[in-house]
Each structure stands twice: as C-alpha cells, then as structure tokens.
C-alpha cells in the first residue's frame, strides 16, 4: 500500500489546497489513479476524485473484453448531514467552477494495485466525523464496490446520501440529454436499483447497497434528473469536446448512530437485479479465495509488479474461448501486437507468469496472416489490422525469450517455431505492404510514402509526420536478430534449414554497417529511403546495440550509445528526435494535429529507457561502473510511480524540461521495460553467440 499524506497543507491558496495532499488544486488535478478488473474495464479519476477526462469513471466496462469499453457509472455524489451542517464530498468542474469542493475535507489518499482486489482509498475529516471511502474492483468481473467506513467521536444521528451519476456511453464519446428519456429503472424492497438503456439493453447498471454497524438503510428516493455541463479539462486541453450531461435516477439515504460501514456494489451488464446479486456473490466468493499479487521482493519490484497486473487481461476470442492478452495502455489503448511483444518479457517472464505468456503468444500466433502478426485487434473486437513491419519481428524475439525463460519445448516446437519460421519465409519472399528482402544487400525494405509501418506511426489524413518507408534502422536490427534466433534454434533441432538463416543473417550483417554508419555524426542513419539517407538522430538505432545479436562491432556500439546519451537521454526516457534537429518539438500539446506532429518529433518515450540501459550495459561489458550509472538513470522513472498515474509509468513526456508527463497515464511497455532494466542491472546478461 502506498500512502500520500502530509498532515496538513496550505488552505490559503485561491482555489484552496487539499487538506492533506501536497500541491495546489491544479497540481492535484494532474495526478490520477487507476484500478482494473482484468477484462479491460477499470475505475479511474484524480487523487481528489474530480474527473478531468471523458475516460474517467467509477465503472468502465468492456463489452467484448478487453475492448468495446463503456463508461457506465461516471461518478457519485456523497452528502452527509452532520448536526445542522450539510457536507458534500464530491468534486466536479462545471464551466470553470468547482462544485462541490469535497477536497477541502480530504486528508489522506492511498492505493493498492495488486490482485485479487485492487483499491484506492480517500480519508475525509468533517469535524469529529471521519469517513474512509474505498473504491475496489473485482478481478474478472464488471463490478466496482464503494465502501464508506464512518467513525465519530461521540454518538449522534448522522445521515448519509449517495447519488449515482450515470453516463452509459462509449468511452470515446460524451453523453448529452435527449428529448426522450433513454433509461428504464427498477428498484426492489432491498433498495437495489437496476437501470438499462432503452435503445441498448446490454448497457445496464445495477446497484446493490448494504449497511453494517450502527446504521440503517432507509430508502432509495426515486427522483430522475440530469446534471448539465460537466467540464473535462484534459479534453479541453487536447482540443476535443469536453462537456457532458449525466443522468441520476435518485439517491439512497442511510441513518447512522455510530461507527458503521456503508457499501454499494455496482454491477455492469446484468439482466436483472436477481442476476446482479448472483454475479456479485460469485465475485465476492472468488475474491475471498483468490491468490495475492505476484509482487514480491524489494519495495520497488512490489510496485512495478503490481503495476504489471493492470495490463494483463482476458481477450474473448471469436471461437468462444478466452485467452490472456496485454493491454497497451490506459485509458484508451487496446492490445497491440508490437506493444504486446515488447512488453511481454518484462510483464510476464520476469514476473514468473509463464502460463499467461504462453497464452499471449498463442493468441497472436493464431491470428498470424501471410507472415504478419497483427498490429492490433480492432476496437470493436471483430478483426485485426496488420499494418506493421516490426510486430512480427518482435514476436520472434518474445517467443525466443519465452523458450529461454521456460524451457517449454512443446509449445515452442508446435506453436511458436512454426509461426516464427512463417515470419522469416514471408519476409524473404515478400508479403503485404511492400515488406520484402532486398536481394542486393539482404536488408529488409518496406512501405511507401503513404504507409506508417514502424512504431513511429503518427499520421493524419495524407500527412505522415515521420516518414520511415524504405529501410528503417531498427527493422534491420530486428531482422538480423530474428535470423540469428532461428539459425540457433533450427540448429538445436537439427533442422537443415538453419544454414539458410545463417547465410541470410551474414549477408544482412555485412551490409548493415556499410549502409547505415554515419561517420560525421558517429551514429547510425535512421532510415534509408529511396531518395536518400535520413541523418536525423533518433532512438531507433538503440536496437542495433541492445538486442543480443548486434550487427555492429563493439567500438561502434559505444559510439551509438554516447550519441544517444548526448542528444536523446532525459531523466524519464529517450527523446524521439534530437533537439538540434530543425523538426524537433519540445512539447506534446494542443489539438490532435499538433499532438500527432510532436508524437515522434522530440517527445520522450519512457519505454526506450529499457533498451538504452541494455545497450549501455552491453557496450560496456556489464561492468560495475556501467551498472552503477544505469541505476542512477532509472531512478527518476522509479520516482515517477507517484507523480502522474499513481502506481504506474506514463506513456510519454515532453522533450523539454521539466518533461511533463503526457499521453496515457499507465503504459504497458513503460512499466515492462523498467522491470526489465531493473533485472538487467542486477545480473550480467551475456550476448548470444552468432
């Protein structure tokens, strides 16, 4: 459990500061929390409970796990009647004004991300009455529970009201009141509530209240109403629609005479109140018997391993089966092939989740088409996009890492090796998107001016902000590495086809340095396009050093590392472009076009710290000095665990100081590569023989 508390902050600033959390009101709104349910669903808001994004909500449900996500319960309003005083604990923004201002009563915030029941907790103090609000999720279920433990120094009557605010809409969109009431509601004698969208009955929300201690649940007061013009400031800053109307069916009222616990379980997708009660019972039973988080060891690894839990989710397959997959980031990403294969070693292998790793690799292998691993599964869950040259190469890398970690020859021989060989064969023969081996030099070429096939894929309309068609540098490093892997594994299996892979790898290696070495800058060109070489100093060259099979001699490996250290290294990752480049963007901000223009043009990517650490360690022989330096380099990212998305690592940061976190508040490969970097620093990982 991580606790944020300072015992009393300055209340005198214009907006008022949180009574126990350090920083101004504006700063507190930039810090967010997230808990997940293993299905792609989640609950999330800011540390003071004020929503700032359309993606915030207390119950966001994945209709086709882990995608097709809908915000069901957007928030709640809690109201206490203490003596002759009425106090509201919620915080919302309406057109620039905050109402209510519950944060002035907030004195502590803490969180626990590990399974089986991740939670966040807020502690409020109203005179001598203390309220501990805990928001928790049931793993594997669309169920969030709000618990309120109320304590008071002296017995007297305190009334507590809870009013739910319902969105019931796709999490990319916003709800506005319509002329026709869209919701149907039902209640029962136990004050349970069931609400469904008349036009889409699958969009349903049930609420099941309960009380313990010196309290009684009096009634549910039906009073349908709309609250108008909630303002989401993060969306306004991103140049998007930022206003929303939310529906409330009424409120619950409880009466307390002393210490008590009040709780509400909100269940998504139920067909009736009886169904919701049954599902809630199953969830509670599973929580009671569930195992704890896989986190163990040092405190830092505890935090990182718990962060890893958030991204490991279930995917419902068209066949009716389900399998493990990796969600790329919260709040809005699904499972992407490239991100999954890069993140898999850190999230699953180093954390000992080998069976889940096997399932992930099997899911993507099954979806392979013409040698291509899916770039992503579509947001509606009905298909795949294959527009990637590197997802398949990262798959080979991840599959080999799986075999190395587990020794699972059966899965390797029957599932993974055939898929890896299919990648190599398809790339050698030529496949979609112009992906093929150049017969003259043995290097991979791909794409055209209209495609974005590498991880630097920002594009709007016909504008590609980082054109990298032709021969991108990291694709050659990954291709050479994949060929070396297959040559070794086929040789181990005594398959004659290993010689072909060895010959292809040798040809690619002979060509690589000659084609990519930039003698003037002492580093590698970023891309060889038909019209010429691209001398932009970018981080993609890191993989020519970090991968176990490097096509570069060690003297040049060190030059590459030192070039990146000088131009690209920041405390939170590598810049995507050197600040000395005229195309450099130091801030990732503005509308969608402006953000896409900056996405890979200077923006810092946290996940690149992993390969940079590995490249540095390999280039300097895993010496004690190199490891000491690497420890210092990862320290700021470790501290970032409590700076933006609490308990996780952000997707990106501004290229310019102070390197403000941007993008997703929790990114799978950011967490995974920090885990991997930590382990690499602890133990020498020798380069593989080539």
Coordinates of N, CA and C in Angstrom, one line a residue, residues 83-268:
X83 N -24.9 17.0 12.4 CA -25.5 18.1 13.3 C -26.4 18.9 12.4
X84 N -26.2 20.2 12.3 CA -27.1 21.0 11.5 C -26.4 21.4 10.2
X85 N -25.4 20.7 9.8 CA -24.5 21.0 8.7 C -24.6 20.0 7.6
X86 N -24.6 20.4 6.3 CA -24.6 19.5 5.1 C -23.3 19.6 4.4
X87 N -22.7 18.5 4.2 CA -21.3 18.4 3.6 C -21.4 17.5 2.4
X88 N -20.8 17.9 1.3 CA -20.7 17.1 0.1 C -19.2 16.7 -0.1
X89 N -18.9 15.5 -0.4 CA -17.5 15.0 -0.5 C -17.0 15.0 -2.0
X90 N -17.9 15.1 -2.9 CA -17.5 15.0 -4.3 C -16.9 16.3 -4.8
X91 N -16.3 16.2 -6.0 CA -15.7 17.4 -6.7 C -16.0 17.2 -8.2
X92 N -16.6 18.3 -8.8 CA -16.8 18.3 -10.2 C -16.5 19.7 -10.7
X93 N -16.2 19.8 -12.0 CA -16.0 21.1 -12.6 C -17.1 21.3 -13.6
X94 N -17.7 22.5 -13.5 CA -18.8 23.0 -14.4 C -18.3 24.3 -15.0
X95 N -17.9 24.3 -16.3 CA -17.6 25.6 -17.0 C -16.7 26.4 -16.1
X96 N -15.6 25.8 -15.6 CA -14.6 26.6 -14.9 C -14.8 26.7 -13.4
X97 N -16.0 26.3 -12.9 CA -16.2 26.4 -11.5 C -16.3 25.0 -10.9
X98 N -15.7 24.9 -9.7 CA -15.7 23.6 -9.0 C -16.8 23.5 -8.0
X99 N -17.6 22.5 -8.1 CA -18.8 22.3 -7.2 C -19.2 20.8 -7.2
X100 N -19.3 20.2 -6.0 CA -18.9 20.8 -4.7 C -17.4 20.8 -4.5
X101 N -16.9 21.1 -3.3 CA -15.5 21.2 -3.1 C -15.1 20.2 -2.0
X102 N -15.4 19.0 -2.2 CA -15.1 18.0 -1.2 C -13.6 17.8 -0.8
X103 N -12.8 18.3 -1.7 CA -11.3 18.1 -1.5 C -10.9 18.9 -0.2
X104 N -11.6 19.9 0.2 CA -11.2 20.6 1.4 C -11.3 19.8 2.6
X105 N -12.0 18.6 2.6 CA -12.1 17.7 3.7 C -11.2 16.5 3.6
X106 N -10.5 16.4 2.5 CA -9.7 15.2 2.2 C -8.3 15.3 2.9
X107 N -8.0 14.3 3.7 CA -6.7 14.4 4.4 C -5.7 13.2 4.1
X108 N -6.2 12.2 3.5 CA -5.3 11.1 3.1 C -5.8 10.4 1.8
X109 N -4.8 9.9 1.0 CA -5.1 9.1 -0.1 C -4.1 7.9 -0.2
X110 N -4.6 6.7 -0.4 CA -3.6 5.6 -0.6 C -4.2 4.6 -1.6
X111 N -3.4 3.7 -2.0 CA -3.8 2.8 -3.1 C -3.1 1.4 -2.9
X112 N -3.7 0.4 -3.5 CA -3.2 -0.9 -3.6 C -3.6 -1.5 -4.9
X113 N -2.6 -1.8 -5.8 CA -3.0 -2.2 -7.2 C -3.0 -3.7 -7.3
X114 N -2.5 -4.5 -6.4 CA -2.3 -5.9 -6.5 C -3.7 -6.6 -6.5
X115 N -3.7 -7.8 -7.1 CA -4.9 -8.7 -7.1 C -4.9 -9.4 -5.7
X116 N -6.1 -9.9 -5.3 CA -7.3 -10.1 -6.1 C -8.3 -8.9 -6.0
X117 N -7.9 -7.8 -5.2 CA -8.9 -6.7 -5.0 C -8.2 -5.4 -5.0
X118 N -7.8 -4.9 -6.1 CA -7.1 -3.6 -6.1 C -8.1 -2.5 -5.6
X119 N -7.5 -1.5 -4.9 CA -8.4 -0.4 -4.4 C -7.6 0.9 -4.3
X120 N -8.4 2.0 -4.2 CA -7.9 3.3 -3.8 C -8.8 3.7 -2.6
X121 N -8.2 4.5 -1.7 CA -8.9 4.9 -0.5 C -8.7 6.4 -0.3
X122 N -9.8 7.1 0.1 CA -9.8 8.5 0.4 C -10.2 8.6 1.9
X123 N -9.6 9.5 2.7 CA -10.0 9.7 4.0 C -10.4 11.2 4.2
X124 N -11.6 11.4 4.6 CA -12.2 12.7 4.8 C -12.4 13.0 6.3
X125 N -12.2 14.2 6.7 CA -12.5 14.6 8.1 C -13.4 15.8 8.1
X126 N -14.6 15.6 8.7 CA -15.6 16.6 8.9 C -15.8 16.8 10.4
X127 N -15.2 17.8 11.0 CA -15.2 18.0 12.4 C -14.7 16.7 13.1
X128 N -15.5 16.0 13.9 CA -15.0 14.8 14.6 C -15.5 13.5 13.9
X129 N -16.1 13.7 12.7 CA -16.5 12.5 11.9 C -15.5 12.2 10.8
X130 N -15.0 11.0 10.8 CA -14.1 10.5 9.8 C -14.8 9.6 8.8
X131 N -14.6 9.8 7.5 CA -15.1 8.9 6.5 C -14.0 8.4 5.7
X132 N -13.9 7.0 5.6 CA -12.9 6.4 4.8 C -13.6 5.7 3.6
X133 N -13.4 6.3 2.4 CA -14.0 5.8 1.2 C -13.1 4.9 0.5
X134 N -13.5 3.7 0.2 CA -12.6 2.8 -0.5 C -13.3 2.4 -1.8
X135 N -12.6 2.5 -3.0 CA -13.1 2.1 -4.3 C -12.3 0.9 -4.7
X136 N -13.0 -0.3 -4.9 CA -12.3 -1.5 -5.2 C -13.0 -2.2 -6.4
X137 N -12.2 -3.0 -7.1 CA -12.8 -3.7 -8.2 C -12.6 -5.2 -8.0
X138 N -13.5 -6.0 -8.6 CA -13.5 -7.4 -8.5 C -12.8 -7.9 -9.8
X139 N -11.7 -8.7 -9.6 CA -10.9 -9.2 -10.7 C -11.8 -10.2 -11.5
X140 N -11.8 -10.0 -12.8 CA -12.6 -10.9 -13.7 C -14.1 -10.6 -13.8
X141 N -14.5 -9.5 -13.2 CA -15.9 -9.1 -13.2 C -16.1 -7.6 -13.4
X142 N -17.3 -7.3 -14.0 CA -17.6 -5.9 -14.2 C -18.3 -5.4 -12.9
X143 N -17.5 -5.2 -11.9 CA -18.1 -4.9 -10.6 C -17.2 -4.0 -9.8
X144 N -17.7 -2.9 -9.4 CA -16.9 -1.9 -8.5 C -17.7 -1.8 -7.2
X145 N -17.0 -1.7 -6.1 CA -17.6 -1.6 -4.8 C -17.1 -0.3 -4.2
X146 N -18.1 0.5 -3.7 CA -17.8 1.7 -2.9 C -18.1 1.4 -1.5
X147 N -17.1 1.5 -0.6 CA -17.3 1.3 0.8 C -17.0 2.6 1.6
X148 N -17.8 2.9 2.6 CA -17.7 4.1 3.4 C -17.6 3.6 4.9
X149 N -16.5 3.7 5.5 CA -16.4 3.4 6.9 C -16.5 4.7 7.6
X150 N -17.5 4.9 8.4 CA -17.8 6.1 9.1 C -17.5 6.0 10.6
X151 N -16.7 6.8 11.2 CA -16.4 6.8 12.6 C -16.6 8.2 13.2
X152 N -17.1 8.3 14.4 CA -17.4 9.6 15.0 C -17.0 9.5 16.5
X153 N -16.5 10.6 17.0 CA -16.0 10.7 18.4 C -17.2 10.5 19.4
X154 N -18.4 11.0 19.1 CA -19.5 10.9 20.0 C -20.7 10.5 19.2
X155 N -21.5 9.6 19.8 CA -22.7 9.1 19.1 C -23.7 10.2 18.9
X156 N -24.3 10.3 17.7 CA -25.4 11.1 17.4 C -25.9 10.7 16.0
X157 N -27.0 11.3 15.6 CA -27.6 11.0 14.3 C -26.8 11.7 13.2
X158 N -26.3 10.9 12.2 CA -25.7 11.4 11.0 C -26.4 10.7 9.8
X159 N -26.8 11.5 8.9 CA -27.5 11.0 7.7 C -26.5 11.0 6.5
X160 N -26.6 10.0 5.7 CA -25.6 9.9 4.6 C -26.4 9.6 3.3
X161 N -26.3 10.4 2.3 CA -26.9 10.2 1.0 C -25.9 9.8 -0.1
X162 N -26.3 9.0 -1.0 CA -25.4 8.7 -2.1 C -26.2 8.8 -3.4
X163 N -25.8 9.6 -4.3 CA -26.5 9.8 -5.6 C -25.6 9.4 -6.7
X164 N -26.0 8.4 -7.5 CA -25.2 7.9 -8.7 C -25.4 8.8 -9.9
X165 N -24.3 9.0 -10.6 CA -24.3 9.8 -11.9 C -23.9 8.8 -13.0
X166 N -24.9 8.7 -14.0 CA -24.8 7.6 -15.0 C -24.5 8.2 -16.3
X167 N -23.5 7.6 -17.1 CA -23.2 8.1 -18.4 C -23.7 7.0 -19.4
X168 N -23.4 5.7 -19.2 CA -23.8 4.7 -20.1 C -23.5 5.0 -21.6
X169 N -22.3 5.2 -21.9 CA -21.9 5.6 -23.3 C -20.5 5.1 -23.6
X170 N -20.2 4.9 -24.9 CA -18.9 4.6 -25.3 C -17.9 5.5 -24.7
X171 N -16.7 4.9 -24.3 CA -15.8 5.8 -23.5 C -15.1 6.8 -24.4
X172 N -15.2 6.7 -25.7 CA -14.6 7.7 -26.5 C -15.6 8.9 -26.7
X173 N -16.8 8.7 -26.4 CA -17.8 9.7 -26.7 C -18.3 10.5 -25.4
X174 N -19.3 11.3 -25.6 CA -19.8 12.0 -24.4 C -21.4 12.0 -24.5
X175 N -22.0 12.0 -23.3 CA -23.4 11.9 -23.2 C -24.1 13.3 -23.1
X176 N -25.1 13.5 -23.9 CA -25.9 14.7 -23.7 C -27.4 14.3 -23.6
X177 N -28.1 15.1 -22.8 CA -29.5 14.9 -22.5 C -30.3 14.9 -23.9
X178 N -31.2 14.0 -24.1 CA -32.0 14.0 -25.2 C -33.5 14.3 -24.8
X179 N -34.3 14.5 -25.8 CA -35.7 14.8 -25.5 C -36.4 13.6 -25.0
X180 N -36.0 12.4 -25.4 CA -36.6 11.2 -24.9 C -35.8 10.6 -23.8
X181 N -36.4 10.2 -22.7 CA -35.7 9.6 -21.5 C -35.1 8.3 -22.0
X182 N -33.7 8.2 -22.0 CA -33.1 7.0 -22.6 C -33.1 5.8 -21.6
X183 N -33.4 6.0 -20.3 CA -33.2 5.0 -19.3 C -34.5 4.4 -18.8
X184 N -34.4 3.1 -18.5 CA -35.5 2.5 -17.7 C -34.9 2.0 -16.4
X185 N -35.7 2.2 -15.3 CA -35.1 1.9 -14.0 C -36.1 1.0 -13.2
X186 N -35.6 0.2 -12.4 CA -36.4 -0.7 -11.5 C -35.7 -0.7 -10.1
X187 N -36.5 -0.8 -9.0 CA -36.0 -0.9 -7.7 C -36.7 -2.1 -7.0
X188 N -36.1 -2.6 -5.9 CA -36.7 -3.7 -5.1 C -36.8 -3.3 -3.7
X189 N -37.3 -4.2 -2.9 CA -37.5 -3.9 -1.4 C -36.2 -3.8 -0.7
X190 N -35.1 -4.2 -1.2 CA -33.8 -4.1 -0.5 C -33.1 -2.9 -1.0
X191 N -33.8 -2.0 -1.6 CA -33.2 -0.7 -2.2 C -32.2 -0.9 -3.3
X192 N -32.3 -2.1 -3.9 CA -31.5 -2.3 -5.1 C -32.0 -1.6 -6.3
X193 N -31.1 -1.2 -7.2 CA -31.5 -0.4 -8.3 C -31.0 -1.1 -9.6
X194 N -31.8 -1.2 -10.6 CA -31.4 -1.7 -11.9 C -31.8 -0.7 -13.0
X195 N -30.8 -0.3 -13.8 CA -31.0 0.7 -14.8 C -30.5 0.2 -16.1
X196 N -31.2 0.4 -17.2 CA -30.8 0.0 -18.5 C -31.1 1.0 -19.6
X197 N -30.3 1.0 -20.6 CA -30.6 1.9 -21.8 C -31.7 1.3 -22.6
X198 N -32.7 2.1 -22.9 CA -33.8 1.5 -23.7 C -33.4 1.1 -25.1
X199 N -32.5 1.8 -25.7 CA -32.1 1.6 -27.0 C -31.0 0.5 -27.1
X200 N -30.3 0.2 -26.0 CA -29.2 -0.7 -26.0 C -29.3 -1.5 -24.6
X201 N -30.1 -2.5 -24.5 CA -30.3 -3.2 -23.2 C -29.0 -3.8 -22.6
X202 N -28.0 -4.0 -23.4 CA -26.8 -4.5 -22.9 C -26.1 -3.5 -22.0
X203 N -26.4 -2.2 -22.2 CA -25.8 -1.2 -21.4 C -26.7 -1.0 -20.1
X204 N -26.4 -1.9 -19.1 CA -27.2 -1.9 -17.9 C -26.2 -1.7 -16.7
X205 N -26.8 -1.2 -15.6 CA -26.1 -0.9 -14.4 C -27.0 -1.3 -13.2
X206 N -26.5 -2.1 -12.4 CA -27.3 -2.5 -11.1 C -26.5 -2.0 -9.9
X207 N -27.2 -1.6 -8.9 CA -26.6 -1.1 -7.6 C -27.2 -1.9 -6.5
X208 N -26.3 -2.5 -5.6 CA -26.7 -3.3 -4.5 C -26.2 -2.7 -3.2
X209 N -27.0 -2.0 -2.4 CA -26.5 -1.4 -1.2 C -26.5 -2.4 0.0
X210 N -25.7 -2.1 1.0 CA -25.6 -2.8 2.2 C -25.1 -2.0 3.3
X211 N -25.5 -2.2 4.6 CA -25.0 -1.5 5.7 C -24.6 -2.5 6.8
X212 N -23.6 -2.1 7.6 CA -23.2 -2.8 8.8 C -22.9 -1.8 9.9
X213 N -23.0 -2.3 11.1 CA -22.8 -1.5 12.3 C -24.0 -0.7 12.7
X214 N -23.8 0.4 13.3 CA -24.9 1.2 13.9 C -25.5 2.1 12.8
X215 N -26.1 1.5 11.8 CA -26.7 2.2 10.7 C -27.9 1.5 10.1
X216 N -28.7 2.2 9.4 CA -29.8 1.5 8.7 C -30.0 2.2 7.4
X217 N -30.3 1.4 6.4 CA -30.6 1.9 5.0 C -32.1 2.2 5.0
X218 N -32.4 3.5 4.8 CA -33.8 3.9 4.9 C -34.6 3.7 3.6
X219 N -34.0 4.2 2.5 CA -34.8 4.1 1.3 C -34.0 4.5 0.1
X220 N -34.5 4.1 -1.1 CA -34.0 4.8 -2.3 C -35.1 5.7 -2.8
X221 N -34.7 7.0 -2.9 CA -35.6 8.1 -3.2 C -35.5 8.2 -4.8
X222 N -36.5 7.8 -5.5 CA -36.6 7.9 -6.9 C -36.8 9.4 -7.3
X223 N -35.9 9.9 -8.1 CA -36.0 11.3 -8.5 C -35.2 11.5 -9.7
X224 N -35.7 11.1 -10.9 CA -34.9 11.2 -12.1 C -34.6 12.6 -12.4
X225 N -33.3 12.8 -12.8 CA -32.9 14.2 -13.1 C -31.6 14.1 -14.0
X226 N -31.2 15.3 -14.5 CA -30.0 15.4 -15.3 C -29.1 16.5 -14.6
X227 N -27.9 16.3 -14.6 CA -26.9 17.3 -14.2 C -26.2 17.7 -15.5
X228 N -26.1 19.0 -15.7 CA -25.6 19.5 -17.0 C -24.2 20.1 -17.0
X229 N -23.6 20.0 -18.1 CA -22.3 20.7 -18.4 C -21.2 20.4 -17.5
X230 N -21.0 19.1 -17.2 CA -19.7 18.7 -16.6 C -18.6 19.1 -17.5
X231 N -17.5 19.6 -17.0 CA -16.4 20.0 -17.8 C -15.2 19.1 -17.6
X232 N -14.6 18.5 -18.6 CA -13.4 17.7 -18.5 C -12.2 18.5 -19.1
X233 N -11.4 19.0 -18.2 CA -10.3 19.9 -18.6 C -9.2 19.3 -19.4
X234 N -9.0 18.0 -19.2 CA -7.9 17.3 -20.0 C -8.4 17.3 -21.5
X235 N -9.7 17.1 -21.7 CA -10.2 17.1 -23.1 C -10.1 18.5 -23.7
X236 N -10.4 19.5 -22.9 CA -10.3 20.9 -23.4 C -8.9 21.2 -23.8
X237 N -7.9 20.7 -23.0 CA -6.5 21.0 -23.4 C -6.1 20.2 -24.6
X238 N -6.8 19.1 -24.9 CA -6.5 18.3 -26.1 C -7.2 18.8 -27.3
X239 N -8.0 19.9 -27.2 CA -8.7 20.4 -28.4 C -9.9 19.5 -28.8
X240 N -10.5 18.8 -27.8 CA -11.6 17.9 -28.1 C -12.9 18.4 -27.3
X241 N -14.0 17.9 -27.7 CA -15.3 18.2 -26.9 C -15.0 17.8 -25.5
X242 N -15.5 18.7 -24.6 CA -15.2 18.5 -23.2 C -16.4 18.6 -22.2
X243 N -17.6 18.8 -22.8 CA -18.8 19.0 -21.9 C -19.7 17.7 -21.9
X244 N -20.3 17.4 -20.8 CA -21.2 16.2 -20.7 C -22.3 16.5 -19.8
X245 N -23.5 15.8 -20.1 CA -24.6 15.8 -19.2 C -24.7 14.4 -18.6
X246 N -25.0 14.2 -17.3 CA -25.1 12.9 -16.7 C -26.5 12.8 -16.0
X247 N -27.0 11.5 -16.0 CA -28.3 11.2 -15.6 C -28.2 10.6 -14.1
X248 N -29.1 11.0 -13.3 CA -29.3 10.4 -12.0 C -30.7 9.9 -11.8
X249 N -30.8 8.6 -11.3 CA -32.2 8.1 -11.1 C -32.7 8.4 -9.7
X250 N -31.9 9.0 -8.8 CA -32.3 9.3 -7.5 C -31.2 9.1 -6.5
X251 N -31.5 8.9 -5.2 CA -30.4 8.7 -4.2 C -30.9 7.8 -3.1
X252 N -29.8 7.2 -2.5 CA -30.1 6.3 -1.3 C -29.8 7.2 0.0
X253 N -30.6 7.0 1.0 CA -30.4 7.6 2.3 C -30.2 6.6 3.4
X254 N -29.2 6.8 4.2 CA -28.8 6.0 5.3 C -28.8 6.8 6.6
X255 N -29.1 6.2 7.7 CA -29.1 6.9 9.0 C -28.1 6.2 9.9
X256 N -27.1 6.9 10.5 CA -26.1 6.3 11.3 C -26.2 6.9 12.7
X257 N -25.9 6.0 13.7 CA -25.9 6.4 15.1 C -24.6 6.2 15.8
X258 N -23.6 5.7 15.0 CA -22.3 5.5 15.5 C -21.4 4.9 14.4
X259 N -20.4 4.2 14.7 CA -19.5 3.6 13.7 C -20.3 2.6 12.8
X260 N -20.0 2.7 11.5 CA -20.8 1.9 10.6 C -20.0 1.8 9.2
X261 N -20.4 0.8 8.5 CA -19.9 0.6 7.1 C -21.0 0.6 6.2
X262 N -21.0 1.5 5.2 CA -22.0 1.6 4.1 C -21.3 1.1 2.8
X263 N -22.0 0.3 2.0 CA -21.3 -0.1 0.8 C -22.4 -0.2 -0.3
X264 N -21.9 0.0 -1.5 CA -22.7 -0.2 -2.7 C -21.8 -0.9 -3.8
X265 N -22.4 -2.0 -4.2 CA -21.7 -2.8 -5.3 C -22.5 -2.4 -6.6
X266 N -21.7 -1.9 -7.6 CA -22.3 -1.6 -8.9 C -21.8 -2.6 -9.9
X267 N -22.8 -3.2 -10.6 CA -22.6 -4.4 -11.5 C -23.0 -4.0 -12.9
X268 N -22.1 -4.2 -13.8 CA -22.4 -3.8 -15.2 C -22.9 -5.1 -16.0

